[in-house]
PDB file of C-alpha atoms in Angstrom:
ATOM      1  CA  MET E   1       0.000   0.000   0.000  1.00 54.00           C
ATOM      2  CA  LYS E   2       2.804   2.425   0.923  1.00 51.00           C
ATOM      3  CA  LYS E   3       4.664   1.604  -2.253  1.00 48.00           C
ATOM      4  CA  SER E   4       1.687   2.395  -4.507  1.00 44.00           C
ATOM      5  CA  LEU E   5       0.971   5.622  -2.606  1.00 40.00           C
ATOM      6  CA  ILE E   6       4.582   6.729  -3.012  1.00 46.00           C
ATOM      7  CA  LEU E   7       4.482   5.904  -6.730  1.00 37.00           C
ATOM      8  CA  LEU E   8       1.241   7.855  -7.127  1.00 39.00           C
ATOM      9  CA  LEU E   9       2.690  10.917  -5.381  1.00 38.00           C
ATOM     10  CA  ALA E  10       5.895  10.687  -7.387  1.00 39.00           C
ATOM     11  CA  GLY E  11       3.851  10.505 -10.594  1.00 41.00           C
ATOM     12  CA  LEU E  12       1.913  13.613  -9.593  1.00 39.00           C
ATOM     13  CA  PHE E  13       5.084  15.580  -8.900  1.00 39.00           C
ATOM     14  CA  VAL E  14       6.459  14.606 -12.297  1.00 35.00           C
ATOM     15  CA  ALA E  15       3.204  15.333 -14.162  1.00 36.00           C
ATOM     16  CA  ILE E  16       2.409  18.721 -12.619  1.00 37.00           C
ATOM     17  CA  PRO E  17       5.374  20.591 -14.170  1.00 36.00           C
ATOM     18  CA  VAL E  18       4.577  19.120 -17.610  1.00 35.00           C
ATOM     19  CA  PHE E  19       0.957  20.286 -17.475  1.00 38.00           C
ATOM     20  CA  SER E  20       1.897  23.703 -16.118  1.00 40.00           C
ATOM     21  CA  GLN E  21       4.488  24.111 -18.864  1.00 43.00           C
ATOM     22  CA  SER E  22       1.881  23.254 -21.526  1.00 64.00           C
ATOM     23  CA  SER E  23      -0.552  25.798 -20.109  1.00 74.00           C
ATOM     24  CA  GLU E  24       2.194  28.434 -20.072  1.00 78.00           C
ATOM     25  CA  GLN E  25       2.891  27.696 -23.728  1.00 81.00           C
ATOM     26  CA  LEU E  26      -0.775  27.984 -24.670  1.00 85.00           C
ATOM     27  CA  SER E  27      -1.021  31.238 -22.712  1.00 87.00           C
ATOM     28  CA  GLN E  28       1.993  32.599 -24.598  1.00 88.00           C
ATOM     29  CA  ILE E  29       0.396  31.694 -27.931  1.00 91.00           C
ATOM     30  CA  ILE E  30      -2.979  33.176 -26.959  1.00 92.00           C
ATOM     31  CA  LYS E  31      -1.392  36.480 -25.872  1.00 93.00           C
ATOM     32  CA  THR E  32       0.373  36.939 -29.210  1.00 93.00           C
ATOM     33  CA  GLU E  33      -1.167  39.575 -31.476  1.00 95.00           C
ATOM     34  CA  LYS E  34       0.822  38.630 -34.587  1.00 95.00           C
ATOM     35  CA  LEU E  35       1.899  35.012 -34.631  1.00 95.00           C
ATOM     36  CA  THR E  36       5.377  34.057 -35.827  1.00 94.00           C
ATOM     37  CA  TYR E  37       6.340  30.854 -37.623  1.00 95.00           C
ATOM     38  CA  ALA E  38       8.077  29.617 -34.467  1.00 93.00           C
ATOM     39  CA  LEU E  39       5.025  30.061 -32.232  1.00 93.00           C
ATOM     40  CA  ALA E  40       2.719  28.637 -34.905  1.00 94.00           C
ATOM     41  CA  SER E  41       4.933  25.546 -35.186  1.00 94.00           C
ATOM     42  CA  TYR E  42       4.627  24.283 -31.627  1.00 91.00           C
ATOM     43  CA  LEU E  43       1.138  22.706 -31.634  1.00 91.00           C
ATOM     44  CA  PRO E  44       1.336  21.213 -35.152  1.00 94.00           C
ATOM     45  CA  ALA E  45       4.705  19.652 -34.272  1.00 92.00           C
ATOM     46  CA  LEU E  46       3.144  18.119 -31.149  1.00 89.00           C
ATOM     47  CA  GLN E  47       0.142  16.891 -33.155  1.00 89.00           C
ATOM     48  CA  ALA E  48       2.364  15.336 -35.817  1.00 90.00           C
ATOM     49  CA  GLN E  49       4.408  13.735 -33.003  1.00 89.00           C
ATOM     50  CA  LEU E  50       7.614  15.326 -34.250  1.00 90.00           C
ATOM     51  CA  ILE E  51       8.265  16.706 -30.773  1.00 87.00           C
ATOM     52  CA  THR E  52       6.950  15.556 -27.416  1.00 79.00           C
ATOM     53  CA  ASP E  53       5.695  17.272 -24.283  1.00 67.00           C
ATOM     54  CA  GLU E  54       8.848  15.977 -22.587  1.00 63.00           C
ATOM     55  CA  ASP E  55      10.762  18.337 -24.891  1.00 57.00           C
ATOM     56  CA  SER E  56       9.156  21.111 -22.817  1.00 51.00           C
ATOM     57  CA  ILE E  57      12.309  21.702 -20.816  1.00 53.00           C
ATOM     58  CA  GLY E  58      13.813  25.121 -21.401  1.00 57.00           C
ATOM     59  CA  SER E  59      12.251  28.382 -22.482  1.00 62.00           C
ATOM     60  CA  PHE E  60       9.182  28.389 -24.684  1.00 60.00           C
ATOM     61  CA  SER E  61      11.100  30.425 -27.249  1.00 65.00           C
ATOM     62  CA  ASP E  62      13.674  27.622 -27.554  1.00 71.00           C
ATOM     63  CA  GLN E  63      10.938  24.966 -27.771  1.00 77.00           C
ATOM     64  CA  SER E  64       8.996  26.762 -30.475  1.00 81.00           C
ATOM     65  CA  THR E  65      12.169  27.450 -32.457  1.00 83.00           C
ATOM     66  CA  SER E  66      13.127  23.769 -32.293  1.00 87.00           C
ATOM     67  CA  ALA E  67       9.576  22.823 -33.380  1.00 90.00           C
ATOM     68  CA  PHE E  68       9.963  25.260 -36.287  1.00 93.00           C
ATOM     69  CA  ASP E  69      13.328  23.719 -37.245  1.00 93.00           C
ATOM     70  CA  VAL E  70      11.884  20.188 -37.180  1.00 94.00           C
ATOM     71  CA  LEU E  71       8.869  21.147 -39.296  1.00 95.00           C
ATOM     72  CA  LYS E  72      11.038  23.047 -41.760  1.00 95.00           C
ATOM     73  CA  SER E  73      13.462  20.128 -42.112  1.00 94.00           C
ATOM     74  CA  LYS E  74      10.542  17.764 -42.794  1.00 94.00           C
ATOM     75  CA  GLY E  75       9.183  20.062 -45.543  1.00 93.00           C
ATOM     76  CA  PHE E  76       6.094  21.273 -43.682  1.00 94.00           C
ATOM     77  CA  ILE E  77       7.310  24.895 -43.834  1.00 95.00           C
ATOM     78  CA  ALA E  78       8.720  26.743 -46.859  1.00 93.00           C
ATOM     79  CA  GLU E  79      12.496  26.979 -47.103  1.00 92.00           C
ATOM     80  CA  ASN E  80      12.468  30.787 -47.242  1.00 94.00           C
ATOM     81  CA  ALA E  81      10.515  31.166 -43.970  1.00 94.00           C
ATOM     82  CA  SER E  82      12.298  32.326 -40.824  1.00 94.00           C
ATOM     83  CA  ALA E  83      11.287  31.490 -37.259  1.00 92.00           C
ATOM     84  CA  ASP E  84      10.751  35.088 -36.168  1.00 93.00           C
ATOM     85  CA  SER E  85       8.809  36.307 -39.220  1.00 95.00           C
ATOM     86  CA  GLN E  86       5.031  36.686 -39.088  1.00 96.00           C
ATOM     87  CA  ILE E  87       3.015  33.834 -40.501  1.00 97.00           C
ATOM     88  CA  THR E  88       0.225  34.581 -42.956  1.00 97.00           C
ATOM     89  CA  LEU E  89      -3.165  32.925 -42.971  1.00 97.00           C
ATOM     90  CA  ALA E  90      -2.262  31.055 -46.171  1.00 97.00           C
ATOM     91  CA  ALA E  91       0.998  29.706 -44.685  1.00 97.00           C
ATOM     92  CA  LEU E  92      -0.785  28.727 -41.470  1.00 97.00           C
ATOM     93  CA  SER E  93      -3.475  26.916 -43.473  1.00 96.00           C
ATOM     94  CA  ASP E  94      -0.792  25.040 -45.394  1.00 96.00           C
ATOM     95  CA  LEU E  95       1.011  24.089 -42.168  1.00 97.00           C
ATOM     96  CA  TYR E  96      -2.179  22.768 -40.585  1.00 96.00           C
ATOM     97  CA  LEU E  97      -3.272  20.800 -43.655  1.00 95.00           C
ATOM     98  CA  LYS E  98       0.124  19.116 -43.892  1.00 94.00           C
ATOM     99  CA  THR E  99       0.644  18.331 -40.195  1.00 94.00           C
ATOM    100  CA  ILE E 100      -2.912  17.341 -39.312  1.00 93.00           C
ATOM    101  CA  GLY E 101      -3.389  15.331 -42.494  1.00 89.00           C
ATOM    102  CA  ILE E 102      -6.433  17.043 -43.961  1.00 90.00           C
ATOM    103  CA  LYS E 103      -7.103  15.922 -47.505  1.00 88.00           C
ATOM    104  CA  GLY E 104      -7.234  18.856 -49.874  1.00 86.00           C
ATOM    105  CA  GLY E 105      -9.036  19.373 -53.130  1.00 88.00           C
ATOM    106  CA  LEU E 106      -7.659  18.640 -56.586  1.00 93.00           C
ATOM    107  CA  PHE E 107      -5.544  21.781 -56.941  1.00 92.00           C
ATOM    108  CA  TYR E 108      -4.097  21.485 -53.429  1.00 90.00           C
ATOM    109  CA  THR E 109      -3.278  17.826 -54.037  1.00 90.00           C
ATOM    110  CA  ILE E 110      -1.433  18.712 -57.240  1.00 93.00           C
ATOM    111  CA  THR E 111       0.389  21.869 -56.120  1.00 91.00           C
ATOM    112  CA  LYS E 112       0.577  21.668 -52.284  1.00 90.00           C
ATOM    113  CA  SER E 113       0.395  25.467 -52.478  1.00 93.00           C
ATOM    114  CA  PRO E 114      -0.447  27.604 -49.418  1.00 95.00           C
ATOM    115  CA  ARG E 115      -2.939  29.471 -51.604  1.00 95.00           C
ATOM    116  CA  TYR E 116      -4.965  26.312 -52.214  1.00 96.00           C
ATOM    117  CA  ALA E 117      -4.627  25.239 -48.570  1.00 95.00           C
ATOM    118  CA  PHE E 118      -6.187  28.573 -47.648  1.00 96.00           C
ATOM    119  CA  LYS E 119      -8.980  28.052 -50.205  1.00 96.00           C
ATOM    120  CA  GLU E 120      -9.568  24.529 -48.864  1.00 95.00           C
ATOM    121  CA  LEU E 121     -10.060  25.703 -45.277  1.00 96.00           C
ATOM    122  CA  LYS E 122     -12.297  28.482 -46.534  1.00 96.00           C
ATOM    123  CA  ALA E 123     -14.402  25.993 -48.506  1.00 94.00           C
ATOM    124  CA  LYS E 124     -14.695  23.731 -45.446  1.00 94.00           C
ATOM    125  CA  GLY E 125     -16.037  26.682 -43.427  1.00 94.00           C
ATOM    126  CA  ILE E 126     -13.071  26.853 -41.062  1.00 95.00           C
ATOM    127  CA  LEU E 127     -11.968  30.275 -42.311  1.00 96.00           C
ATOM    128  CA  PRO E 128     -14.439  33.139 -42.726  1.00 93.00           C
ATOM    129  CA  GLN E 129     -15.374  34.150 -46.265  1.00 92.00           C
ATOM    130  CA  GLU E 130     -13.926  37.658 -45.785  1.00 94.00           C
ATOM    131  CA  ALA E 131     -10.500  36.265 -44.800  1.00 95.00           C
ATOM    132  CA  ASP E 132      -7.503  37.185 -46.930  1.00 96.00           C
ATOM    133  CA  PRO E 133      -4.540  34.820 -47.489  1.00 96.00           C
ATOM    134  CA  SER E 134      -1.971  37.539 -46.699  1.00 96.00           C
ATOM    135  CA  MET E 135      -3.542  38.473 -43.343  1.00 96.00           C
ATOM    136  CA  SER E 136      -1.468  38.146 -40.199  1.00 95.00           C
ATOM    137  CA  VAL E 137      -2.902  35.844 -37.556  1.00 96.00           C
ATOM    138  CA  SER E 138      -3.239  36.292 -33.801  1.00 96.00           C
ATOM    139  CA  GLY E 139      -2.509  33.421 -31.441  1.00 95.00           C
ATOM    140  CA  ARG E 140      -6.157  33.096 -30.444  1.00 96.00           C
ATOM    141  CA  GLU E 141      -7.242  32.876 -34.105  1.00 96.00           C
ATOM    142  CA  ALA E 142      -4.576  30.264 -34.800  1.00 96.00           C
ATOM    143  CA  LEU E 143      -5.744  28.118 -31.883  1.00 95.00           C
ATOM    144  CA  ASP E 144      -9.352  28.367 -33.071  1.00 96.00           C
ATOM    145  CA  ILE E 145      -8.350  27.300 -36.582  1.00 96.00           C
ATOM    146  CA  PHE E 146      -6.170  24.485 -35.206  1.00 95.00           C
ATOM    147  CA  SER E 147      -9.034  23.209 -33.060  1.00 94.00           C
ATOM    148  CA  ASP E 148     -11.471  23.329 -35.995  1.00 95.00           C
ATOM    149  CA  CYS E 149      -9.005  21.413 -38.166  1.00 94.00           C
ATOM    150  CA  LEU E 150      -8.640  18.739 -35.487  1.00 93.00           C
ATOM    151  CA  GLU E 151     -12.418  18.436 -35.201  1.00 93.00           C
ATOM    152  CA  LEU E 152     -12.629  18.054 -38.972  1.00 87.00           C
ATOM    153  CA  THR E 153     -10.350  15.033 -38.902  1.00 84.00           C
ATOM    154  CA  GLY E 154     -11.559  13.635 -35.588  1.00 81.00           C
ATOM    155  CA  GLY E 155      -8.103  14.189 -34.060  1.00 62.00           C
ATOM    156  CA  ASN E 156      -9.469  16.179 -31.125  1.00 52.00           C
ATOM    157  CA  GLU E 157     -10.724  13.160 -29.200  1.00 50.00           C
TER     158      GLU E 157
END
């Protein structure tokens, strides 16, 4: 009985910092007015299992930059993108389609273009009709879009 109680308490002490770190990261993303590629990369990299929550040691800036580097090396992000530049709605749409695994239409399937990724999310009702592909995105908007994309694929369960 003592052994299982000690293991339970030890598990709680290990789990609490991981959950608090994740909430800090989400808070940082939500507070951002104009999302950068690095911040936008963190959740898709987790979803695609290219990084883990255990990689949450260190500053959030370092974690998001490493998530960006992993996604860029795997071809999810354009070669000319930099971690600290603002991400557009078209680039964010492309990142989410690729990492979450949403099937696109004919033109997206052929070109894998951010423009057609944007049009695909617009057609699926995830993006508003008045949205523009060159718009900058806030952290809150990005999380809403990410959540809607997960619901579309059933990955939010």
